[in-house]
Coordinates of C-alpha atoms in Angstrom, one line a residue:
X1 CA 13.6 9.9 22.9
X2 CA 17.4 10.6 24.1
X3 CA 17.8 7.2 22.8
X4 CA 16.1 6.9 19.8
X5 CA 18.2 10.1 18.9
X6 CA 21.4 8.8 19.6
X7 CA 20.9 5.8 17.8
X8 CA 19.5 8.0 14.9
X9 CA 22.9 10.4 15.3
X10 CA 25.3 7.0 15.1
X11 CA 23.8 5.9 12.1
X12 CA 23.7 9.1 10.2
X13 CA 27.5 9.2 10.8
X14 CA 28.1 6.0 9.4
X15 CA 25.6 6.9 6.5
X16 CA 28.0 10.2 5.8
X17 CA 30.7 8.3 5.5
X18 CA 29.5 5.8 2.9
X19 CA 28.0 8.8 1.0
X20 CA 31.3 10.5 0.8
X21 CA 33.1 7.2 -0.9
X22 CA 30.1 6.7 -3.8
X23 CA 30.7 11.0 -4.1
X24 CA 34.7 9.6 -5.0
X25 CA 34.0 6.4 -6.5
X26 CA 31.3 6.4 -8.3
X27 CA 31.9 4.5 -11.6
X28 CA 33.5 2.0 -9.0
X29 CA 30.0 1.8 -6.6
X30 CA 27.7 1.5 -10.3
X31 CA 29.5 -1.5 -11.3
X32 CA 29.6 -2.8 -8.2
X33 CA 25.5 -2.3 -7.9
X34 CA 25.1 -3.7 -11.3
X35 CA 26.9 -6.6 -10.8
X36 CA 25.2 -7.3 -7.8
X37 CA 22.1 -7.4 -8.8
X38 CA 23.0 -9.7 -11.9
X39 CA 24.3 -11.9 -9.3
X40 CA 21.1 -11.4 -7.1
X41 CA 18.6 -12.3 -9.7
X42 CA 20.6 -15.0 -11.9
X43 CA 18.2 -17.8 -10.6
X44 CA 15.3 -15.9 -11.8
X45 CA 12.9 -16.7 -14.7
X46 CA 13.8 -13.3 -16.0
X47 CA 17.7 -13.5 -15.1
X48 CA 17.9 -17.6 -16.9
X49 CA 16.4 -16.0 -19.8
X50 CA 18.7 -13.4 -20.5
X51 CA 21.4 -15.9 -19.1
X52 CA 22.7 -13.3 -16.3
X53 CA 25.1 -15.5 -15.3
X54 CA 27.0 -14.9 -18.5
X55 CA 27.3 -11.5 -18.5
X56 CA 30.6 -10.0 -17.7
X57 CA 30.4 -6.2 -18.5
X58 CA 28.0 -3.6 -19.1
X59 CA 28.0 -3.9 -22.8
X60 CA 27.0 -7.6 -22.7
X61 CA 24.3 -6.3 -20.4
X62 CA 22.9 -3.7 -22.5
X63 CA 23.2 -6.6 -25.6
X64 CA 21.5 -9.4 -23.2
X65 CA 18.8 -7.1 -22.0
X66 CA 16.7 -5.3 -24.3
X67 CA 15.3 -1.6 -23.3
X68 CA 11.7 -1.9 -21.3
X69 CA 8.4 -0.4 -20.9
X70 CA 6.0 -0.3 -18.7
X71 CA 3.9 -2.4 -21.0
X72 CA 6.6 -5.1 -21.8
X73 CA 7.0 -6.0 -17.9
X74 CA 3.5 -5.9 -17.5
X75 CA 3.0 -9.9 -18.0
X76 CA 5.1 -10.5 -15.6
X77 CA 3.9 -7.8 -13.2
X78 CA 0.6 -9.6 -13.7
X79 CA 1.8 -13.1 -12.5
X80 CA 3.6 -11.3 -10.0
X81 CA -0.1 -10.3 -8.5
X82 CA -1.2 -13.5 -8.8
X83 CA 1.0 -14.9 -6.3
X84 CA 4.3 -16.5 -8.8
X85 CA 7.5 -16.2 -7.5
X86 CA 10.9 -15.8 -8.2
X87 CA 10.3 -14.2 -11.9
X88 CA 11.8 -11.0 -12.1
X89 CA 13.8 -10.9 -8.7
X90 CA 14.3 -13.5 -5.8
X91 CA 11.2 -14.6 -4.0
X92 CA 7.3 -13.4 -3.6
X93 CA 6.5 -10.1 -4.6
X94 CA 3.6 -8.6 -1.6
X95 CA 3.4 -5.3 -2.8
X96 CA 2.7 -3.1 -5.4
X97 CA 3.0 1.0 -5.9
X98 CA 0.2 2.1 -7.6
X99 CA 1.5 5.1 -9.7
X100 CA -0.4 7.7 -10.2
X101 CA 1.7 9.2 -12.6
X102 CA 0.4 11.2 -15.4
X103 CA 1.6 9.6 -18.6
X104 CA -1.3 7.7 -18.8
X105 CA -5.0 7.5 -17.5
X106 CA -4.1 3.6 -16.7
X107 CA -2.8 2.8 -13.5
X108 CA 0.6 0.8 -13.2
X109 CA 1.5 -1.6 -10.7
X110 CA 5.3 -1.2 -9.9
X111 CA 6.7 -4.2 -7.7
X112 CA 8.0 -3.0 -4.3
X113 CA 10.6 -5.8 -3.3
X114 CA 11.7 -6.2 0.5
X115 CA 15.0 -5.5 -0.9
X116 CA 13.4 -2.6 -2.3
X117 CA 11.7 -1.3 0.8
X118 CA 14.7 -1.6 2.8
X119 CA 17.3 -0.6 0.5
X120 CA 16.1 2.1 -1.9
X121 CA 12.6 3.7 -0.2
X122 CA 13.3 3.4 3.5
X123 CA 16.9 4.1 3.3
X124 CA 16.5 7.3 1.0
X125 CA 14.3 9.5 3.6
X126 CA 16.7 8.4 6.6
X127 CA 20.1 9.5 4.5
X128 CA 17.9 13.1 4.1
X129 CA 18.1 13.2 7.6
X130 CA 21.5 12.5 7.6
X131 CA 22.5 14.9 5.1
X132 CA 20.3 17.6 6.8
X133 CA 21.9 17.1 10.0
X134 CA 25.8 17.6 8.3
X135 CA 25.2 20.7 6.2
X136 CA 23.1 21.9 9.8
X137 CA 24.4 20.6 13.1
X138 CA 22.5 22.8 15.2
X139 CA 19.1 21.8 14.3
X140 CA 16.4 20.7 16.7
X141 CA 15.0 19.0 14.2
X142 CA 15.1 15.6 16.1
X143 CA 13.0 17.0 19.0
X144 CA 10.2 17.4 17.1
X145 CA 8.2 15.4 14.5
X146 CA 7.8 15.0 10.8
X147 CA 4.2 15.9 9.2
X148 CA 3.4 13.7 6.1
X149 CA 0.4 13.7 4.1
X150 CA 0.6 10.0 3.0
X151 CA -1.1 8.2 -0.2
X152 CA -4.5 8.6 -1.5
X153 CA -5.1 5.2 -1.9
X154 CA -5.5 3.0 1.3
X155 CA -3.2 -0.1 0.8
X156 CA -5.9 -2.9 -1.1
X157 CA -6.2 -6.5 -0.9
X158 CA -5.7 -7.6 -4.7
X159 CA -6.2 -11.7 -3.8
X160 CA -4.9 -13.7 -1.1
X161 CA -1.7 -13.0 -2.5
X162 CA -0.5 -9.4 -2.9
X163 CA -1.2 -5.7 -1.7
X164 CA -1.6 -2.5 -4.0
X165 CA -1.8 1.4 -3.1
X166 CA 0.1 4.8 -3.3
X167 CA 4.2 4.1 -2.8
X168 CA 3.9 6.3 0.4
X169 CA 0.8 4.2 2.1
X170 CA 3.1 1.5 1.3
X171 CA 6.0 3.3 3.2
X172 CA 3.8 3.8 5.8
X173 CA 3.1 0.2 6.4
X174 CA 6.4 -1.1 6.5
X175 CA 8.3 1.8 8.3
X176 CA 10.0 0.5 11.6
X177 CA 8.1 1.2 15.1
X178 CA 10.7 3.7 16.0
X179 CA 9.4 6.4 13.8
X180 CA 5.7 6.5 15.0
X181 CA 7.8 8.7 17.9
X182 CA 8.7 10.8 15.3
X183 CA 6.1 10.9 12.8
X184 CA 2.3 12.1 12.8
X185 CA -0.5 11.8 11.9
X186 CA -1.0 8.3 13.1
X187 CA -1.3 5.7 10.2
X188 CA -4.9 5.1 10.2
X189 CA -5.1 9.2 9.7
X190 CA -2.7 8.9 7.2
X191 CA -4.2 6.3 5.0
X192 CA -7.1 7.9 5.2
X193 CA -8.6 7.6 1.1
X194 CA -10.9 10.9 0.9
X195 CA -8.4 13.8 1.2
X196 CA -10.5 16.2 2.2
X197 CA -11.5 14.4 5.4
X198 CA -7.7 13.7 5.7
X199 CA -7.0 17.2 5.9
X200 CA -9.9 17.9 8.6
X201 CA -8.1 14.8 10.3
X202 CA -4.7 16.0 10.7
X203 CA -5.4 19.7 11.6
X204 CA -7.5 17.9 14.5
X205 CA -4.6 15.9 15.6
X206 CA -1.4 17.9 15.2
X207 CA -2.2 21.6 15.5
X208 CA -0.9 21.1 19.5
X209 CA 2.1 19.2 18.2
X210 CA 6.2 20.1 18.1
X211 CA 6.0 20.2 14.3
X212 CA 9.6 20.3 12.7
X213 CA 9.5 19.5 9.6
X214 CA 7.1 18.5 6.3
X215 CA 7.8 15.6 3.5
X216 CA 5.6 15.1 0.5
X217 CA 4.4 17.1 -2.5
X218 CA 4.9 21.0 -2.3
X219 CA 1.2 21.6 -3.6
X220 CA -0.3 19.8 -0.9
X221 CA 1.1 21.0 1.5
X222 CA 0.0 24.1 0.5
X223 CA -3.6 23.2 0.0
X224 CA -3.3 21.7 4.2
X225 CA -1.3 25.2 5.2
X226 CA -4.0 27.4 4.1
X227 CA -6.7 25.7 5.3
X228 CA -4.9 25.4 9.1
X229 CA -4.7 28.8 8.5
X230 CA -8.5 29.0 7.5
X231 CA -8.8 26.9 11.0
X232 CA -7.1 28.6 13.4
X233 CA -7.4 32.4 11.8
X234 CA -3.4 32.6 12.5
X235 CA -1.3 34.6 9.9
X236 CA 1.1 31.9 9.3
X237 CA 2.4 28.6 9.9
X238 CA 5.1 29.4 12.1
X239 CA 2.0 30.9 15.0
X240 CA 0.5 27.1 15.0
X241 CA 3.8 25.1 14.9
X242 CA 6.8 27.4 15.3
X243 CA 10.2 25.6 15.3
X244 CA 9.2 23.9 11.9
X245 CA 12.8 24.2 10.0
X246 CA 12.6 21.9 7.0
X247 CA 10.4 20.9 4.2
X248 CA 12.0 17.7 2.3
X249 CA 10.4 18.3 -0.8
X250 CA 9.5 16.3 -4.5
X251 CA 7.2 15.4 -7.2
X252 CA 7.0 18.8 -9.3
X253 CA 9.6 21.3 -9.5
X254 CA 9.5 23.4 -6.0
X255 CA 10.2 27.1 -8.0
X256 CA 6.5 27.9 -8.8
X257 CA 5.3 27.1 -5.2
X258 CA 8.5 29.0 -3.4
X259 CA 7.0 32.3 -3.4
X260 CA 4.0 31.1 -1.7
X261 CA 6.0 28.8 1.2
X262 CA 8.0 32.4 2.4
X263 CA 4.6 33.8 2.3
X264 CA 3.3 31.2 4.7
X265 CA 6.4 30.1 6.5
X266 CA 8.0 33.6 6.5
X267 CA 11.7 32.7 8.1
X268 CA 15.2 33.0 6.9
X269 CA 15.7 29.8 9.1
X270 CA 13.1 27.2 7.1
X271 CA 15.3 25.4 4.9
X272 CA 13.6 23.4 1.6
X273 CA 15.7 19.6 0.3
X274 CA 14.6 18.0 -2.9
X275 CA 14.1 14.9 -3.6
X276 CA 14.0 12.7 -6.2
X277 CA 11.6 9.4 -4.9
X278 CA 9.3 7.8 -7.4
X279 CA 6.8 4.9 -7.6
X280 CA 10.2 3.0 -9.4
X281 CA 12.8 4.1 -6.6
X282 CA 14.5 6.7 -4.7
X283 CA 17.2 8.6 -6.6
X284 CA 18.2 11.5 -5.4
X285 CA 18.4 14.3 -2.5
X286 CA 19.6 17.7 -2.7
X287 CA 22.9 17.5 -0.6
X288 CA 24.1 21.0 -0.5
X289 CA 21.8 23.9 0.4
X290 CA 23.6 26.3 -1.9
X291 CA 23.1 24.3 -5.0
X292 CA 19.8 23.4 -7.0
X293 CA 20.8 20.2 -8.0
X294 CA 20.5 16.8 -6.6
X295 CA 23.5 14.2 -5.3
X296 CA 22.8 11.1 -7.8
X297 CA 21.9 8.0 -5.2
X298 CA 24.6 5.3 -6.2
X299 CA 24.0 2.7 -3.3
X300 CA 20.5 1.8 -3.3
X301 CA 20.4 -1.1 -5.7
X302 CA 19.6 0.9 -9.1
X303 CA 22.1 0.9 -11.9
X304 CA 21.6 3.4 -13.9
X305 CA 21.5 4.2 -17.7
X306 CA 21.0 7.2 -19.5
X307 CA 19.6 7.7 -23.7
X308 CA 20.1 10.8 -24.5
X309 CA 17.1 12.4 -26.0
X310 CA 18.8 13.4 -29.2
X311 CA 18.3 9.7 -29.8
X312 CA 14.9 10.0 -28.7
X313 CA 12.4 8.2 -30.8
X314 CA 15.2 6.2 -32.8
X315 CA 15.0 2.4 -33.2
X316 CA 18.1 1.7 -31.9
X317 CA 18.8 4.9 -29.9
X318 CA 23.0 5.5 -28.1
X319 CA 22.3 4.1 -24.4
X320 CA 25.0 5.3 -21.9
X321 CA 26.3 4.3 -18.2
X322 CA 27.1 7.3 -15.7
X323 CA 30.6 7.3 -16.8
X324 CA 29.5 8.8 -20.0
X325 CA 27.3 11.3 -19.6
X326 CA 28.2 14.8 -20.7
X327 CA 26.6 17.9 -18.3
X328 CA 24.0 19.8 -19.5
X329 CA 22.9 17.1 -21.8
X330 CA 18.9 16.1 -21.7
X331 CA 18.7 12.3 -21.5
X332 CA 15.9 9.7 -20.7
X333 CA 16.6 7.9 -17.6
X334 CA 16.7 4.0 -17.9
X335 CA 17.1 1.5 -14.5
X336 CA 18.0 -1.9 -13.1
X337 CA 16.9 -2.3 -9.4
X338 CA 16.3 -4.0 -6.6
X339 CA 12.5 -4.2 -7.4
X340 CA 13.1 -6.4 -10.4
X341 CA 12.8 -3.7 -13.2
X342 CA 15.5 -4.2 -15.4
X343 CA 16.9 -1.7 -18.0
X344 CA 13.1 0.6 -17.1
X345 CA 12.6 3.4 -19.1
X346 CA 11.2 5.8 -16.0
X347 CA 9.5 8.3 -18.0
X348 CA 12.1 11.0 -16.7
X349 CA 14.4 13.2 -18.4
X350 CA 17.2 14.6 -16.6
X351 CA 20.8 16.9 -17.1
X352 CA 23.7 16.7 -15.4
X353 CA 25.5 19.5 -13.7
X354 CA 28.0 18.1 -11.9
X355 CA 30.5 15.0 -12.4
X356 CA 32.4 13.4 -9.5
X357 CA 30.1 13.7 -7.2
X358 CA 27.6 13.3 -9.9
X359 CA 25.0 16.0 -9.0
X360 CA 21.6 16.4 -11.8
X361 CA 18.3 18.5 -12.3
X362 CA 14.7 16.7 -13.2
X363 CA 14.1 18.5 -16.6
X364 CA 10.7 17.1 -17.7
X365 CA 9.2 13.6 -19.1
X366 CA 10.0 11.7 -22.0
X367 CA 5.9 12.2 -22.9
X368 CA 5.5 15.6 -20.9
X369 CA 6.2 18.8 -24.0
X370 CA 5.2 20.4 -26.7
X371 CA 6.4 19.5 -30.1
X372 CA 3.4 20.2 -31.6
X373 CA 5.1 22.1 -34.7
X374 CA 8.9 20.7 -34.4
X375 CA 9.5 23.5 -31.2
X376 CA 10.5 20.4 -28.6
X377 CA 8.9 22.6 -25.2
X378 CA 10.1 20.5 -22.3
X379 CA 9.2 21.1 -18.9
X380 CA 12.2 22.8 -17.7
X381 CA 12.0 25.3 -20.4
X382 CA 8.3 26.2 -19.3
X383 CA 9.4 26.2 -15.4
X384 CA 12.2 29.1 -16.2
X385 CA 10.2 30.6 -18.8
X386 CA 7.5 31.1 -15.8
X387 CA 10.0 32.1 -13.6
X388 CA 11.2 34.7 -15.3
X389 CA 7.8 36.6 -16.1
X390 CA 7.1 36.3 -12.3
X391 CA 10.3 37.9 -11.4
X392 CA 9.7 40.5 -14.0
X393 CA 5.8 41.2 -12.9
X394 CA 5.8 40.5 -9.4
X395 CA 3.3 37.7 -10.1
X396 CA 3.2 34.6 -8.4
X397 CA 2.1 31.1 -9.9
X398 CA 0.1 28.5 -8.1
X399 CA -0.6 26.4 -10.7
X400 CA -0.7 26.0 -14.8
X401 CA -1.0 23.5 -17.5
X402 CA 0.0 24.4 -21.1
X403 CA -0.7 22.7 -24.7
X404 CA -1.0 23.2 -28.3
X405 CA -3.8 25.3 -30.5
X406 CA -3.7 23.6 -33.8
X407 CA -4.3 25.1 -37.2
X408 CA -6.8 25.7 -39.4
X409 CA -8.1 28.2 -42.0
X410 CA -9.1 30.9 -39.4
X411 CA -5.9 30.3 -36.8
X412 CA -2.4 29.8 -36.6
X413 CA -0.5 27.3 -34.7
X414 CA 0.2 28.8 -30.9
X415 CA 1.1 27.5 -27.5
X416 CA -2.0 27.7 -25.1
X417 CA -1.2 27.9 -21.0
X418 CA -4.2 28.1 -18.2
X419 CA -2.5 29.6 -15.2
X420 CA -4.1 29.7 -11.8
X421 CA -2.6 32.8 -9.7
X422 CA -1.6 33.2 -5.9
X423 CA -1.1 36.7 -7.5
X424 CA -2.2 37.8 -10.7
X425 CA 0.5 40.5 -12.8
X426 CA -0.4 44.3 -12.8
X427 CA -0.3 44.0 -16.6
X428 CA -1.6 40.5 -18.0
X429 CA -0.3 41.5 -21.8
X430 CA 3.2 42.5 -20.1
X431 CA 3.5 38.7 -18.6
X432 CA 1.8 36.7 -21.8
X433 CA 4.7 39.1 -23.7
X434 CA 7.7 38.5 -20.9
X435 CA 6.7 34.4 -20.3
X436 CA 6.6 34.4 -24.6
X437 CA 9.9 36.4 -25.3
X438 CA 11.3 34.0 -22.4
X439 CA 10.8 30.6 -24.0
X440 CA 12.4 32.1 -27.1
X441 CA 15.3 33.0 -25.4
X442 CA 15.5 29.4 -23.7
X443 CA 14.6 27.1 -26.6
X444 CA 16.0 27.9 -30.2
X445 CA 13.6 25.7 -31.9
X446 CA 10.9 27.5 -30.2
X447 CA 11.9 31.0 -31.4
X448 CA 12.1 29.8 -34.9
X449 CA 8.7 28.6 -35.5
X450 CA 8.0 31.7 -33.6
X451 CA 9.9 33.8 -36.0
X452 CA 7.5 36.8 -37.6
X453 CA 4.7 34.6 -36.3
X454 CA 5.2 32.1 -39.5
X455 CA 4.8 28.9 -37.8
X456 CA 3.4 29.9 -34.7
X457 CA 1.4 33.1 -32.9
X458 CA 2.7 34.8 -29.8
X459 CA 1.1 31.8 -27.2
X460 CA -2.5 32.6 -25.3
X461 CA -3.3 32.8 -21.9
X462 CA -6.6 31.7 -20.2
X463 CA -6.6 32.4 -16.1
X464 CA -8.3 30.3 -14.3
X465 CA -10.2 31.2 -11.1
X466 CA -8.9 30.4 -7.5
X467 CA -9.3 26.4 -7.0
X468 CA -9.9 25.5 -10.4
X469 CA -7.0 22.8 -10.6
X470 CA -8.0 21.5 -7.3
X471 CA -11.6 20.4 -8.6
X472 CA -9.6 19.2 -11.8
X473 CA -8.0 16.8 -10.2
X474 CA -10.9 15.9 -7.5
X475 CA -12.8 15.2 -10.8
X476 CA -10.3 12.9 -11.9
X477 CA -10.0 11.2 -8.8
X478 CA -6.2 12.4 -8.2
X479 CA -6.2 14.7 -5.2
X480 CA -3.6 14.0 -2.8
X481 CA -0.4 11.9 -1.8
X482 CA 1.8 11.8 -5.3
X483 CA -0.6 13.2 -7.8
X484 CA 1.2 15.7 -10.2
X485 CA -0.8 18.2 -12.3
X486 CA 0.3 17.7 -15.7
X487 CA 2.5 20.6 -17.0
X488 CA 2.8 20.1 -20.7
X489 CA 0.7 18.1 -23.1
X490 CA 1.2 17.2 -27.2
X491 CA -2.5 17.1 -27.4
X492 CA -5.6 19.0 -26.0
X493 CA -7.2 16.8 -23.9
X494 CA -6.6 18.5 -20.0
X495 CA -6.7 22.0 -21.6
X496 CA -10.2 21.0 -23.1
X497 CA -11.2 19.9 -19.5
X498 CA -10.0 22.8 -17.8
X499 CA -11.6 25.2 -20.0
X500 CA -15.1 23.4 -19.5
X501 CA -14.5 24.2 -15.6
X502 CA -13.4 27.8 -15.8
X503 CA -16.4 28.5 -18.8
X504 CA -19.3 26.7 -16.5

């Protein structure tokens, strides 16, 4: 171990450093990664027929390469599984991250290059590490290991010719030797399909064990803490694993669950990092503890591309490279990577708060709101909205879903949320009034379809008992690994199913 950490300490140095020149050159570092990759994948099917070797400058890029879905790539992802080579980057394609994101019901199949792996997924956890080390010098975290959850899918043979499961059973797989010393629960734990018995699994293993720090999905973790807690009939975490410092955190937006962590980890010295690691790529990491926003990832093979959501929706909608970004701006996220996806609309929306180092928030999904009646509800207006009725009623959220109630002759248009409470408000009509008032304040289009109730009714609440999300999602067959409970919705559909379980 005094080795492995020293090796670990060099390279986090050398990591530092390089961080620090993409903080000061960043334009530079994006070009640089763009052309790189043109270069990379020129050969390709994909690259010859948008004649990569031709293009000199991110405009002819963005005229060479047309936008992409998920659903334009997907002939090629298909011949990818099939075994063909060399059609979207360099060489055979083994893997495949099988997102269980919730845009759609339909799985995708997002390639997961070697380049990939190595570059983006792999490097991004390490340079958290690195970056918790510098702004904390005195940690121990290094002498103890890091818990992780891991997928909910096991990795699955899709022919003789390529591999399919959650991004993080992937991870997993191809992570060097060196970190099963630093890492529990073992693999086959880890990859373990039915969550439940996962959970059982790693209490059984690790409740004896130096635990220093989590990574994974903050409500997860939560649903694992309480049942240790349920297991060894200890008040908190820190009485089972004591010098655990760090949770390195992403997924969903950390506020709602932060109450509930300093309930269960109650020290001034546990320090929370989030991250920004998708299916698609690793993008970001919160670098500085005293900031909320994340250090934009400019060395990992992604060149990135931003449509602001103004344009959102228009057929030929303004497309911009970092350099142009304004802060505090919603855009779309569009990327080129290592993994072959080239000009990929993510499905993220995002604002910038910082230039040079070029520091953002997550603000929602380009499919993830309410604009049911023209009031454009993103994600981040619901998350400070909530935030703000907690602080006001001492309430604290564990977790909530929110849609539209349409119209018709006996009812007005409204806003409907289910909330599940750690901690329900004193006064239920004082929150429904505080979380209402608060999404006025935060969204003007809101407010005026809100205005003297013309358009649409002060919003409704339904709670929902203890555990109700957690059977949702075990009904839907997404408990576990990177499963995200969906947080806004243009349409009815999960309220409709949530109400079903809280009225049986």
């Amino acid at each position: 171990m005094p080795l492995l950490n020293s090796v670990i300490s060099w390279f986090n140095i050398k990591r530092i450093y390089q961080i620090q020149l993409y903080r000061e050159h960043p334009i530079e570092i994006q070009n640089e990664s763009l052309f790189s990759l043109l270069n990379s994948a020129k050969r390709t099917e994909w690259g010859k027929n948008h004649s990569f070797s031709e293009i000199s400058s991110i405009k002819e890029f963005q005229q060479a390469v047309p936008l992409q879905t998920y659903n334009d790539v997907k002939p090629y992802i298909n011949r990818l599984r099939e075994g063909e080579k060399d059609l979207l980057w360099p060489g055979e394609v083994k893997w495949f991250a099988k997102s269980s994101g919730t845009t759609s019901d339909k799985s995708k199949f997002i390639p997961v290059t070697k380049d990939a792996l190595e570059d983006c997924h792999l490097l991004g956890p390490r340079d958290v590490f690195a970056l918790y080390i510098r702004n904390y010098p005195e940690t121990k975290v290094l002498f103890g290991k890091t818990l992780i959850l891991g997928g909910s899918h096991r990795i699955n043979n899709l022919s003789n010719n390529s591999y399919y499961g959650d991004l993080s059973a992937i991870l997993i797989e191809n992570v060097p030797f060196w970190t099963d010393f630093i890492r529990i629960p073992p693999a086959e734990i880890a990859l373990i399909e039915e969550f439940e018995e996962k959970i059982e699994k790693i209490i059984e293993t690790t409740l004896d064990q130096n635990v220093t720090s989590f990574a994974g999905v903050p409500s997860w973790y939560l649903v694992l803490m309480k049942r240790v807690l349920e297991k060894t009939g200890k008040n908190d975490i820190l009485e089972v694993w004591p010098n655990l410092e760090v949770f390195s955190h992403g997924g969903v937006n950390f506020d709602p669950y932060r109450e509930q962590y300093k309930k269960l980890i109650p020290s001034e010295n546990m320090h929370y990092m989030e991250t920004y690691n998708a299916s698609e790529g690793f993008f970001g990491i919160q670098d500085n503890p005293h900031r909320d926003d994340m250090l934009l990832m400019l060395d990992y093979g992604v060149f990135y591309e931003f449509i602001p959501m103004k344009d959102w929706g228009k057929e030929n909608p303004r497309v911009l490279p970092l350099e142009e970004v304004e802060l505090n701006e919603n855009y779309a996220m569009v990327i080129s990577t290592n993994a072959g996806l080239w000009r990929y609309i993510i499905g993220d929306t995002v604002k910038f708060t910082c230039k040079y180092p070029f520091k953002f928030k997550i603000t929602g999904r380009t499919k993830h709101f309410i604009n049911a009646f023209g009031e454009e509800v993103i994600i981040d207006n619901a998350e400070n909205a909530l935030k703000i009725a907690c602080n006001h009623t001492s309430a604290i959220v564990n977790e909530y879903t929110a849609g539209p109630i349409f119209m018709d002759d006996n009812q007005k248009g409204a806003h409907q949320w289910i909330i599940e409470f750690e901690k329900e408000p004193d006064e239920l009509e004082h929150f429904i009034n505080v979380l209402d008032n608060s999404l006025q304040t935060l969204n003007s289009d809101y407010e005026a379809k809100r205005h003297k109730n013309m358009t649409l009714e002060r919003l409704h609440l339904n709670v929902a008992p203890p555990g109700t999300f957690y059977q949702w999602m075990k009904n839907r067959g997404k408990v576990g690994g990177q499963n995200k409970i969906p947080r806004l919705s243009n349409d009815r559909k999960y309220l409709d199913e949530l109400l079903k379980l809280i009225q049986k």
